[in-house]
Backbone as a ProteinNet text record, in pm:
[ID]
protein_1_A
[PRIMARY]
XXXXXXXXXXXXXXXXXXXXXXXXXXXXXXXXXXXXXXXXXXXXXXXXXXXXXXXXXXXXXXXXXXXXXXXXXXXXXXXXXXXXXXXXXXXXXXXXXXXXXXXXXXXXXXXXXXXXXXXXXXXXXXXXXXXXXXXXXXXXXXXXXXXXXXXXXXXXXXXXXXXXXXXXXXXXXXXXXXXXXXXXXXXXXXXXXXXXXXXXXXXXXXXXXXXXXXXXXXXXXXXXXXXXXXXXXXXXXXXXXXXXX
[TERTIARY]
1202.9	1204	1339.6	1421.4	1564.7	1669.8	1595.3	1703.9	1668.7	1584.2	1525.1	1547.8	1638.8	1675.5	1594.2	1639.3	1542.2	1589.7	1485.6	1622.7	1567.5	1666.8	1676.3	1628.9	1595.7	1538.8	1682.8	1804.6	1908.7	1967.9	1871.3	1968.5	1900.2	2001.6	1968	1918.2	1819.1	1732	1825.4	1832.2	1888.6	1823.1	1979.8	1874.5	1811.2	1740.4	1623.5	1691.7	1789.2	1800	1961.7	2006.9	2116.6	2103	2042.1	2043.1	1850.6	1879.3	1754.1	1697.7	1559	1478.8	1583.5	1556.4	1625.5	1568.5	1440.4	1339.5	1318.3	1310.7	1294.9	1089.3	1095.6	966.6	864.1	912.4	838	873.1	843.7	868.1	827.5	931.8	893.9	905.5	948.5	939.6	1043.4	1160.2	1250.5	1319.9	1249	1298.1	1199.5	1214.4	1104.3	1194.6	1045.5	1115.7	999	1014.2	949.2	855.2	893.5	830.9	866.2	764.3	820.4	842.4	943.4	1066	973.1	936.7	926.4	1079.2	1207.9	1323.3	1336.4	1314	1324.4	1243.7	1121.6	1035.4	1045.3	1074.4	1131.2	1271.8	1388.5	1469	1394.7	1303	1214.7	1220.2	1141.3	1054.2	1131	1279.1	1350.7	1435.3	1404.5	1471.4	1370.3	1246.4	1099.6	1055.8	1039.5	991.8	915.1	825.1	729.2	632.1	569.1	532.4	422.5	386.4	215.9	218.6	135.6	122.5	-41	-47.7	-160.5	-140.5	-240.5	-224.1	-122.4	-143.1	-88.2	38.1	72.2	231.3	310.5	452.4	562.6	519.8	607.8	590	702	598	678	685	817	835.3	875.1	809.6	783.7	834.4	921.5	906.4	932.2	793.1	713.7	775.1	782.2	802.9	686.4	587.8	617.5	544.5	563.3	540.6	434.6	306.7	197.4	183	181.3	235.3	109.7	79.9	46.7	51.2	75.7	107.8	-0.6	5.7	-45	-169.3	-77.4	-182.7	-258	-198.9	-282.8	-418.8	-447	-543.3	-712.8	-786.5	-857.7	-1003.9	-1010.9	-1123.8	-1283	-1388.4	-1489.8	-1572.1	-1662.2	-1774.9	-1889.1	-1878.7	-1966.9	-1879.7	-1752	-1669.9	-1620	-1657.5	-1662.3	-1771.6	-1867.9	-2050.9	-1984.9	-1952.7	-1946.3	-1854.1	-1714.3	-1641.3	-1700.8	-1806.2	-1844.6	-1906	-2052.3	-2141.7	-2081.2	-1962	-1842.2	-1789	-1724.5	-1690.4	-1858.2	-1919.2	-2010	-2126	-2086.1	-2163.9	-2086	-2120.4	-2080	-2058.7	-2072.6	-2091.7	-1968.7	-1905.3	-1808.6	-1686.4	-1586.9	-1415.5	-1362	-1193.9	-1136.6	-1021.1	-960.3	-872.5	-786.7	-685	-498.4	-459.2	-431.6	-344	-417.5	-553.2	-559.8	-645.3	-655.1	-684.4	-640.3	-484.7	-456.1	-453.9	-493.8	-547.1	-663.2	-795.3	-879.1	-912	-812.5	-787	-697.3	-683.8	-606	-663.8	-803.8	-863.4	-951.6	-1009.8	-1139.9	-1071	-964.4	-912.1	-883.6	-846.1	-833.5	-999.5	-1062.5	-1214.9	-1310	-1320.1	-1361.1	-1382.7	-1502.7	-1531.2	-1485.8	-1380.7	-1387.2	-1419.7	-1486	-1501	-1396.3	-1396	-1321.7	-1193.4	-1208.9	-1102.9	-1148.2	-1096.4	-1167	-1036.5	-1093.6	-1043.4	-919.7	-790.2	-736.8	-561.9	-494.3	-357.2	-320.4	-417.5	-383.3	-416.2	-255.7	-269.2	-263.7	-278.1	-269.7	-114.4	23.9	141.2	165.8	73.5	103	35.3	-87.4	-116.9	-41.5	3.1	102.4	265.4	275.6	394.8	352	304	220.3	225.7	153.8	120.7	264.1	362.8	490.3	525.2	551.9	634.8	537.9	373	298.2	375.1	381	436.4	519.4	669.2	788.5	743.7	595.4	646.6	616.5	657.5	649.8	533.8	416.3	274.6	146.2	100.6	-2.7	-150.7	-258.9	-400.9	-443.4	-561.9	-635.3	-824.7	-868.5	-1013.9	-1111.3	-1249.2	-1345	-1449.9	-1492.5	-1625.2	-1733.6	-1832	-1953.9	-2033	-2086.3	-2165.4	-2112.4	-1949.3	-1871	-1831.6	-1898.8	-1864.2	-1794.6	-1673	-1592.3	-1664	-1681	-1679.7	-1642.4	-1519.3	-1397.1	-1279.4	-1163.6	-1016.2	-903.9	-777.7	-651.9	-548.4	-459.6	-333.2	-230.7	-111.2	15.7	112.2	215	361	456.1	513.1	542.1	738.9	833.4	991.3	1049.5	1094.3	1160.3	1038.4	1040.1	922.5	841.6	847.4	803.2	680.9	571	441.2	399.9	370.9	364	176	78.9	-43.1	-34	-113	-137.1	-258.2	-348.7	-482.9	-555	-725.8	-813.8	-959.3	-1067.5	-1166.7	-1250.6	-1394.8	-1499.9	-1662.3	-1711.4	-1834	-1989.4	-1928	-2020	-1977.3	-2046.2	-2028.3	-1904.1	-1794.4	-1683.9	-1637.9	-1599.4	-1580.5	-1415.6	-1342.6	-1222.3	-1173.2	-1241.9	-1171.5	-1178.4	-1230.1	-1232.2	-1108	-1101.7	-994.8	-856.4	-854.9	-733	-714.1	-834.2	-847.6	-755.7	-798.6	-710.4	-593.3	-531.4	-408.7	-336.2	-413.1	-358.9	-299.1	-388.9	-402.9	-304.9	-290.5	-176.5	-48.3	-27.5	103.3	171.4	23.6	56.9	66.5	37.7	53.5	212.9	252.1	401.4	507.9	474.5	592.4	635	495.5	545.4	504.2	614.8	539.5	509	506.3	450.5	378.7	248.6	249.4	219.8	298.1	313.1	211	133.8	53.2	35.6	198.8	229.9	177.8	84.9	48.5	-27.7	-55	-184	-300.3	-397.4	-533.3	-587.6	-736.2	-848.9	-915.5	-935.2	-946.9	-856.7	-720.1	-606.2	-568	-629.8	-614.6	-777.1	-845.8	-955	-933	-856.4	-784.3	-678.8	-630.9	-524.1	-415.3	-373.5	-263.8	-229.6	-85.4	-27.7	107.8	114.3	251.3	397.3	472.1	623.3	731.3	839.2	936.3	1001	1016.6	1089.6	1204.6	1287.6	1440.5	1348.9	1295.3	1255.5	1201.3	1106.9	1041.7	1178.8	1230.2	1348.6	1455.8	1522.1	1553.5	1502.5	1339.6	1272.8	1283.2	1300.5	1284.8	1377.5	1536.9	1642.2	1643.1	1622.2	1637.3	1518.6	1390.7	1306.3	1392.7	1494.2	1529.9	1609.6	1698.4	1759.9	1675.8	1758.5	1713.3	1660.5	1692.5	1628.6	1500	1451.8	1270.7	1221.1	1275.4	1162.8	1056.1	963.2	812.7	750.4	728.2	770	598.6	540.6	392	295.2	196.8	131.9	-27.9	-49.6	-171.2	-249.1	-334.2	-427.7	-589.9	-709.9	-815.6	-854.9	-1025.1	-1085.3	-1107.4	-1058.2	-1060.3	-926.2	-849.4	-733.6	-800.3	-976.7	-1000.4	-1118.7	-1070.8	-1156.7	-1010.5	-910.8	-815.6	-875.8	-980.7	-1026.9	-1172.3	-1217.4	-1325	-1322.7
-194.7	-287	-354.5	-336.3	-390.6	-403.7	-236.9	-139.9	-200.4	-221.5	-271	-424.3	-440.2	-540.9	-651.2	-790.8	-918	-920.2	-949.5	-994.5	-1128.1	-1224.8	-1365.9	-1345.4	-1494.6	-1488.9	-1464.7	-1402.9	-1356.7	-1223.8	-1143	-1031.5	-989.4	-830.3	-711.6	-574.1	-519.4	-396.1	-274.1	-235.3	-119.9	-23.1	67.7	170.9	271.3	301.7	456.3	587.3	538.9	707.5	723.3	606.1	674.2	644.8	607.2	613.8	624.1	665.8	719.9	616.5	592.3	538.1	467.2	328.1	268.4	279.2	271.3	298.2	425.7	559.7	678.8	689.5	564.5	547.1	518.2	449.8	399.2	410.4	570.7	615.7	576	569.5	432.1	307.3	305	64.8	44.2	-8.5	-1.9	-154.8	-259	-395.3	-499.7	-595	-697.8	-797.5	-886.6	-1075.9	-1181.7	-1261.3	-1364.1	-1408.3	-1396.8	-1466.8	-1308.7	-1321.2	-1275.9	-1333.4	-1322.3	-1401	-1292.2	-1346.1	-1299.3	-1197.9	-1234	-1187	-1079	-1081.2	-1005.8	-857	-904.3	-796.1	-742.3	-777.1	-667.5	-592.3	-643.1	-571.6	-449.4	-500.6	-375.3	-267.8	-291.3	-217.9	-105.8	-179.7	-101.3	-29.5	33.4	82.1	172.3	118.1	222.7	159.9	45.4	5.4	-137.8	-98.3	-204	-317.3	-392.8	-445.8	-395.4	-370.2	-370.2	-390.8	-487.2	-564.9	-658.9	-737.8	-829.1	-947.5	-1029.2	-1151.6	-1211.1	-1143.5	-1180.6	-1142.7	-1059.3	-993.3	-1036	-1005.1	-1042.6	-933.5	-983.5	-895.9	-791.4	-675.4	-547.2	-481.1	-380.9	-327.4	-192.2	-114.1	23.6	158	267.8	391.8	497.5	556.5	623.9	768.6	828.7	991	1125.3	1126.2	1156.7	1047.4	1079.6	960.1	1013.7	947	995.2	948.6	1072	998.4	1075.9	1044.7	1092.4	1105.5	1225.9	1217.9	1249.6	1141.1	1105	1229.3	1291.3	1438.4	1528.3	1467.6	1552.8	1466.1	1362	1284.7	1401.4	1365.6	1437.8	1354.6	1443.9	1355.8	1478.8	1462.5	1569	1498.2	1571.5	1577.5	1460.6	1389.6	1281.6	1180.1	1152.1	1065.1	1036.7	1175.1	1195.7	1107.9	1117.1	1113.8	942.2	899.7	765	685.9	783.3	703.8	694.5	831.6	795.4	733	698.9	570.1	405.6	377.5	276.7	275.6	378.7	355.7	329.9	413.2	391.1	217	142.6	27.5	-60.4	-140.4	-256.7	-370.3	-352.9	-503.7	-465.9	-320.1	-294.8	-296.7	-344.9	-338.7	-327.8	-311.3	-299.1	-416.3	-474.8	-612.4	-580.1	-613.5	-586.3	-733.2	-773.1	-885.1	-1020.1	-989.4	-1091.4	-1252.1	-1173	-1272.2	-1199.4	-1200.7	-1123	-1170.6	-1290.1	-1365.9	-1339	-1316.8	-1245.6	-1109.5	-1022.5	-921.8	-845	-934.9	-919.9	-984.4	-1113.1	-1161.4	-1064.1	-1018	-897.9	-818.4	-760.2	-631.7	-684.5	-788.9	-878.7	-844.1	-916.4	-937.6	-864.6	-724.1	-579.7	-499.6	-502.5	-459.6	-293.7	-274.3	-92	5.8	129.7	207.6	205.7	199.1	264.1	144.8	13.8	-122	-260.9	-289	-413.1	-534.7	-582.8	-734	-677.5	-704.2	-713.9	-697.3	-598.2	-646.5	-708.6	-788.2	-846	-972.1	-1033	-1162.5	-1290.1	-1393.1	-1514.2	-1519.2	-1461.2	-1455.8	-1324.7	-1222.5	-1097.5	-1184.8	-1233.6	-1272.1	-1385.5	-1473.4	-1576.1	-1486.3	-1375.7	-1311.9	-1207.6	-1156.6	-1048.2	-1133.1	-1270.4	-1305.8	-1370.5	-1421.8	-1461.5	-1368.6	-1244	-1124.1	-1083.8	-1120.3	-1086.3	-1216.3	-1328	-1413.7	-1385.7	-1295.4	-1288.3	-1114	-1089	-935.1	-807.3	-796.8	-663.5	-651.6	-729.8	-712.3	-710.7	-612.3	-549.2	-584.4	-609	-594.7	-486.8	-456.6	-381.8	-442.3	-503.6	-528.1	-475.8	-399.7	-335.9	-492.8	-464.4	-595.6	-505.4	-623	-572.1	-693.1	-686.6	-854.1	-913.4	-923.5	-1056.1	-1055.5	-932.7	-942.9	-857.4	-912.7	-788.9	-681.8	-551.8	-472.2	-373.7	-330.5	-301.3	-328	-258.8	-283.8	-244.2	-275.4	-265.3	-358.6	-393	-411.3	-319.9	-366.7	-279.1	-338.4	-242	-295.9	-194.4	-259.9	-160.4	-203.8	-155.4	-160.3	-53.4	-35.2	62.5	175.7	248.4	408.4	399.6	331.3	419.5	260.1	323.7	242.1	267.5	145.5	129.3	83.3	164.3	141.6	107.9	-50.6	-143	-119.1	-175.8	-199.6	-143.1	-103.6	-115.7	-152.7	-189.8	-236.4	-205.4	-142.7	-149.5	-243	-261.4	-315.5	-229.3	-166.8	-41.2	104.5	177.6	325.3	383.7	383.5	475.3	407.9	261.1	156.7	137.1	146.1	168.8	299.2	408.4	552.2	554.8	425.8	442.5	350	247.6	170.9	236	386	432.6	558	569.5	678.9	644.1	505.5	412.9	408.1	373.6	392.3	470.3	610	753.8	780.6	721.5	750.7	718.9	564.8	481.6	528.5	609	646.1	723.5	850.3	969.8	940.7	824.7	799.4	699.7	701.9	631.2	693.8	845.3	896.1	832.8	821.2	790.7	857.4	924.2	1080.9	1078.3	939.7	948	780.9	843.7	659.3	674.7	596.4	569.5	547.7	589.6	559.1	558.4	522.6	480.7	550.8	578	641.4	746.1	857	986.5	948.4	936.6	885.5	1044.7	1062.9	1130.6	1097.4	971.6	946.9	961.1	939.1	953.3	1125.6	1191.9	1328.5	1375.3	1315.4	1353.4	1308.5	1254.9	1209.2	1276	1313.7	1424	1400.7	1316.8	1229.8	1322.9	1366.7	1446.8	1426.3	1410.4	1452.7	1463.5	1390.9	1473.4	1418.6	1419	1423.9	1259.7	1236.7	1036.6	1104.2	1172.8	1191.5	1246.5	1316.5	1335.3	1193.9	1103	1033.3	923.2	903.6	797.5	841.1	1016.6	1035.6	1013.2	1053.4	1026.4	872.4	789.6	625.3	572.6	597.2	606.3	599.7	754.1	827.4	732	664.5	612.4	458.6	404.4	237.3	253.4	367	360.7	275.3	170.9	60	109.6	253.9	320.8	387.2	408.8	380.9	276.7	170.7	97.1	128.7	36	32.4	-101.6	-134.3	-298.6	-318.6	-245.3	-302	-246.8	-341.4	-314.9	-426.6	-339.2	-337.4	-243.9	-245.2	-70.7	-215.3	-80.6	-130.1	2.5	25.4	83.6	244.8	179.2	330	453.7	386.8	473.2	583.7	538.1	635	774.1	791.2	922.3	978.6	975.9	1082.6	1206.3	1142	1205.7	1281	1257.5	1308.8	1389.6
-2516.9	-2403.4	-2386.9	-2519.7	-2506.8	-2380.6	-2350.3	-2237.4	-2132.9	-2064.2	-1928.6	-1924.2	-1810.6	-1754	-1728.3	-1756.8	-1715.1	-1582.1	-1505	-1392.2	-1368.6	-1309.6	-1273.3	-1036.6	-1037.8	-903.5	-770.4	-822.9	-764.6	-817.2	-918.9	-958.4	-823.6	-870.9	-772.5	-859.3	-871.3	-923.1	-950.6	-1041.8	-1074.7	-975.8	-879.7	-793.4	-927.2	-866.4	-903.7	-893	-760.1	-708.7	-799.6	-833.7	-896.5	-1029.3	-1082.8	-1240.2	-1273.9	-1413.1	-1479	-1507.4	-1572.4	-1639.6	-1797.7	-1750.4	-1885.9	-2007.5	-2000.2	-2138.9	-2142.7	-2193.8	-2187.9	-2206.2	-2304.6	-2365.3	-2265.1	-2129.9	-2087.9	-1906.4	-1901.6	-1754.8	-1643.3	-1603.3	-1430.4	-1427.1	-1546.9	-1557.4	-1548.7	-1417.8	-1401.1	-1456.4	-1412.5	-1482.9	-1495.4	-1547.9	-1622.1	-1558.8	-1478.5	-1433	-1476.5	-1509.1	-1501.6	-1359.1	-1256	-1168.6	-1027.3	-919.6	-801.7	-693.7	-599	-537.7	-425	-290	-181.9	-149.6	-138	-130.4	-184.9	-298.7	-439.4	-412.9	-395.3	-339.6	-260.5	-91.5	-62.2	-80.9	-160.3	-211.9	-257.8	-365.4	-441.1	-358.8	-229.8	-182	-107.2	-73.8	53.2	-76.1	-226.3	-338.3	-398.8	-327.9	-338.9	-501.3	-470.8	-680.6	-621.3	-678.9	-682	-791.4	-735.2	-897.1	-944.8	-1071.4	-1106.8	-1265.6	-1240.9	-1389.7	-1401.1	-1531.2	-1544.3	-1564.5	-1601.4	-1586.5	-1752.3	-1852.1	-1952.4	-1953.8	-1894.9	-1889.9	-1758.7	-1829.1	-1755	-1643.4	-1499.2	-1389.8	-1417.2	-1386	-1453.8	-1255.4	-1273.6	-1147.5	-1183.6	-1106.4	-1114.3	-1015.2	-1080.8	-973.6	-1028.2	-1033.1	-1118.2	-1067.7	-1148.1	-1116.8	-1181	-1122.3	-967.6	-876.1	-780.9	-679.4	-648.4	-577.7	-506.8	-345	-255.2	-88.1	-46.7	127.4	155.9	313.3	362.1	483.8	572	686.2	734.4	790.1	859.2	943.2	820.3	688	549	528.4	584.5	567.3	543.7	457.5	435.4	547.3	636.7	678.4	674.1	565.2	543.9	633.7	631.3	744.3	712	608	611.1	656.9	598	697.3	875.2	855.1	975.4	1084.6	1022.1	1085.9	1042.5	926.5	947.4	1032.3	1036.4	1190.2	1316	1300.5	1466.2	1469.3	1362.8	1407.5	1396.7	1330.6	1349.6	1502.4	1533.3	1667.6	1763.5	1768	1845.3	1819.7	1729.6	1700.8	1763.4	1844.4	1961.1	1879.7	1727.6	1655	1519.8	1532.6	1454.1	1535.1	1467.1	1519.9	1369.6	1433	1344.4	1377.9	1283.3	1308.1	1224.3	1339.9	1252.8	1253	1083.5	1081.4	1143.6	1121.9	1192.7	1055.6	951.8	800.1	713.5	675.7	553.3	445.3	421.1	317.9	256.7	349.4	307.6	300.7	334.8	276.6	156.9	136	-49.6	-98	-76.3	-195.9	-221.7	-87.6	-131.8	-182	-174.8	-280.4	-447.5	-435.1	-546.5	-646.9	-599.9	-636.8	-607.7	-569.2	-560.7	-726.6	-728.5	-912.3	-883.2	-952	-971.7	-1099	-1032.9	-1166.2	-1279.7	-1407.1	-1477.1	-1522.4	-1450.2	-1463.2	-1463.3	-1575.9	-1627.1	-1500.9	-1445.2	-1421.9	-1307.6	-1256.4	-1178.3	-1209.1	-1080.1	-1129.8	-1025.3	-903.5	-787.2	-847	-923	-937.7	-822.9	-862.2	-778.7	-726.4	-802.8	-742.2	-657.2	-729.2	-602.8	-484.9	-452.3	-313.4	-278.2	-338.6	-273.7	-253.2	-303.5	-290.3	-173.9	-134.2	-39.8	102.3	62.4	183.2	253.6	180.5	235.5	318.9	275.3	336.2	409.6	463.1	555.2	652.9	594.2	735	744.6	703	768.1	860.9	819	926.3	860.2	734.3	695.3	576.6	590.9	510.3	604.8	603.7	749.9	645.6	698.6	665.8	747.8	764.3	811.8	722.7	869.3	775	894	863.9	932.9	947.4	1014.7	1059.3	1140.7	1055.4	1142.6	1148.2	1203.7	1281.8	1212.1	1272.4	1206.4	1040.6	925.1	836.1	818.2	686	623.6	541.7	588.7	511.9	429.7	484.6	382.2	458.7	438.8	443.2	337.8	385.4	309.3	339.7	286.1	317.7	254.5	320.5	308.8	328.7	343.1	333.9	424.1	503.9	627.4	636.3	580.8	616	682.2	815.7	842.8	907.6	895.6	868.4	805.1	680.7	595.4	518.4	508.4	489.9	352.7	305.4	152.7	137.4	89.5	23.9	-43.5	-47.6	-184	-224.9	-154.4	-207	-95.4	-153.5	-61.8	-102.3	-23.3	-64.9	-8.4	-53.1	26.4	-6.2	88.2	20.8	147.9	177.8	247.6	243.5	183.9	157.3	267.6	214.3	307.1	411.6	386.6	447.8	438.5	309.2	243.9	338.5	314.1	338.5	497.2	604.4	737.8	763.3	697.5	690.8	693.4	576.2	549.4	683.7	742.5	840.7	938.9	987	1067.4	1047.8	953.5	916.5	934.9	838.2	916.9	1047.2	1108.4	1314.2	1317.6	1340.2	1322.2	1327.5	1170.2	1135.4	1181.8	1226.3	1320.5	1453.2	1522.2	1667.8	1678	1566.3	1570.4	1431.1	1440	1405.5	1270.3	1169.1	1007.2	960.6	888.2	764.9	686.2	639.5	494.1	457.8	410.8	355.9	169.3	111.7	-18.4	-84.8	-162.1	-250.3	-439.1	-425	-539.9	-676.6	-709.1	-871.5	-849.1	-889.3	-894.6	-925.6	-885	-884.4	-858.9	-891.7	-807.5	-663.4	-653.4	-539	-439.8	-419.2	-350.5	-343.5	-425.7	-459.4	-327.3	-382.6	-269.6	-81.6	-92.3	75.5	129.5	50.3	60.1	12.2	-67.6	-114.3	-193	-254.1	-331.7	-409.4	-519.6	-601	-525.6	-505.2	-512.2	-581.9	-620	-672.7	-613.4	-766.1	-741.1	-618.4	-699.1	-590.4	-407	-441.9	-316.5	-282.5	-284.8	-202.6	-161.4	-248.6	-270.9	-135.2	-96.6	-17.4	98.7	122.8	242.3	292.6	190.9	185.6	283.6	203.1	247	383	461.5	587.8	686.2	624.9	698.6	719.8	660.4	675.6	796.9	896.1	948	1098.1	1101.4	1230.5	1362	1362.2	1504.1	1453.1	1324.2	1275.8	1275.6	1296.4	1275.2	1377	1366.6	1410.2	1417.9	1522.3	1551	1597.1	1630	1718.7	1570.7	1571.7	1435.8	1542.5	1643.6	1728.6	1786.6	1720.2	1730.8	1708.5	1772.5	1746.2	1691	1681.2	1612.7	1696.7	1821.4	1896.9	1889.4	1790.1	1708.6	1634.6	1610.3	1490.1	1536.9	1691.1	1771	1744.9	1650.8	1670.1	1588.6	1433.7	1398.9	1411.1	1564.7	1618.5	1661.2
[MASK]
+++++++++++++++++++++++++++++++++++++++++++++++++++++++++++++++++++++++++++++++++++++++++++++++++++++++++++++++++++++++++++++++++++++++++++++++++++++++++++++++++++++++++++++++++++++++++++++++++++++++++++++++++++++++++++++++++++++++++++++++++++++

């Protein structure tokens, strides 16, 4: 842990794309801070390194090789998801809401029991750090409702092109995976090729999410910050999601 940098609430992150892994031992952990700096983070983000850690540990920041992305038109949509977007679109008492409580959409991802994980790495400073950079612009929600209740959702992280998957949550069967359907649409109706999904999972493997190369995603990163990608309207409803009908 010697090798890996502390950083203070003014360093700047060792890039990724030009130098290796400081710990050999410990692939993808690019530097260790004490605290996260709204500022700081998105430095991270526009360098493709992000945080993920627990409550007992220092905030650790990460860019993992290989990367797990997934592009958008690869979205896996099977035939029961299917049957469930349409009875969503077709229910007069379901919508879909952009940005409009992203507070309560990182606590429910926060406090969402999952298979296979004890307790949480969506600490109380990731959501006070999440939600800053949601008020300056570049932290999106996405939450599903139905007679007024949340039933699943995501948030994200949107710089330039290129769209960063944090979390998602469901509390109705395929509620999460309509949420990310949306997204999909989204990305493909405004020309983003890729959205980030940070680590290899099975589930992310069952959506269509796939493997590629740190240097590769890191190049794509790059080429997505140029000021004539950005992507400035982050207003869609639920009828974004007959793209997959």
């Amino acid at each position: 842990m010697s090798q890996i940098c502390w950083l203070g609430p003014q360093d700047s992150f060792p890039n990724p794309l030009l130098s290796s892994d400081p710990d050999q031992s410990v692939p993808g952990l690019i530097a260790v801070s004490e605290r996260i700096y709204p500022n700081q983070l998105l430095q991270a983000y526009q360098l493709g390194i992000f945080p993920w850690y627990s409550d007992e540990q220092p905030v650790l920041w990460w860019s993992p090789d290989p990367r797990m992305v997934l592009k958008p038109q690869d979205f896996r949509c099977s035939d029961s998801l299917q049957k469930s977007i349409r009875h969503f679109c077709q229910d007069t008492h379901a919508k879909v809401l952009v940005d409009v409580d992203f507070g309560a959409v990182i606590r429910a991802c926060a406090t969402s029991a999952r298979k296979e994980q004890d307790g949480t790495w969506i600490t109380h400073e990731i959501m006070d750090a999440y939600t800053a950079i949601h008020e300056q612009g570049y932290a999106h929600s996405i939450a599903l409702m139905e007679h007024d209740e949340m039933i699943g959702g995501l948030y994200c992280v949107a710089i330039g092109s290129m769209v960063y998957g944090e979390s998602m949550f469901s509390r109705k069967p395929n509620a999460s995976k309509i949420a990310l359907a949306a997204l999909s649409a989204w990305c493909i109706q405004n020309q983003i090729a890729m959205i980030d999904c940070q680590q290899e999972t099975k589930h992310l493997q069952s959506m269509g999410a796939k493997p590629i190369s740190r240097q590769d995603f890191l190049r794509q990163l790059q080429a997505s910050l140029n000021p004539s990608n950005i992507v400035k309207s982050w207003k869609f409803d639920k009828q974004i999601l007959t793209h997959w009908l």
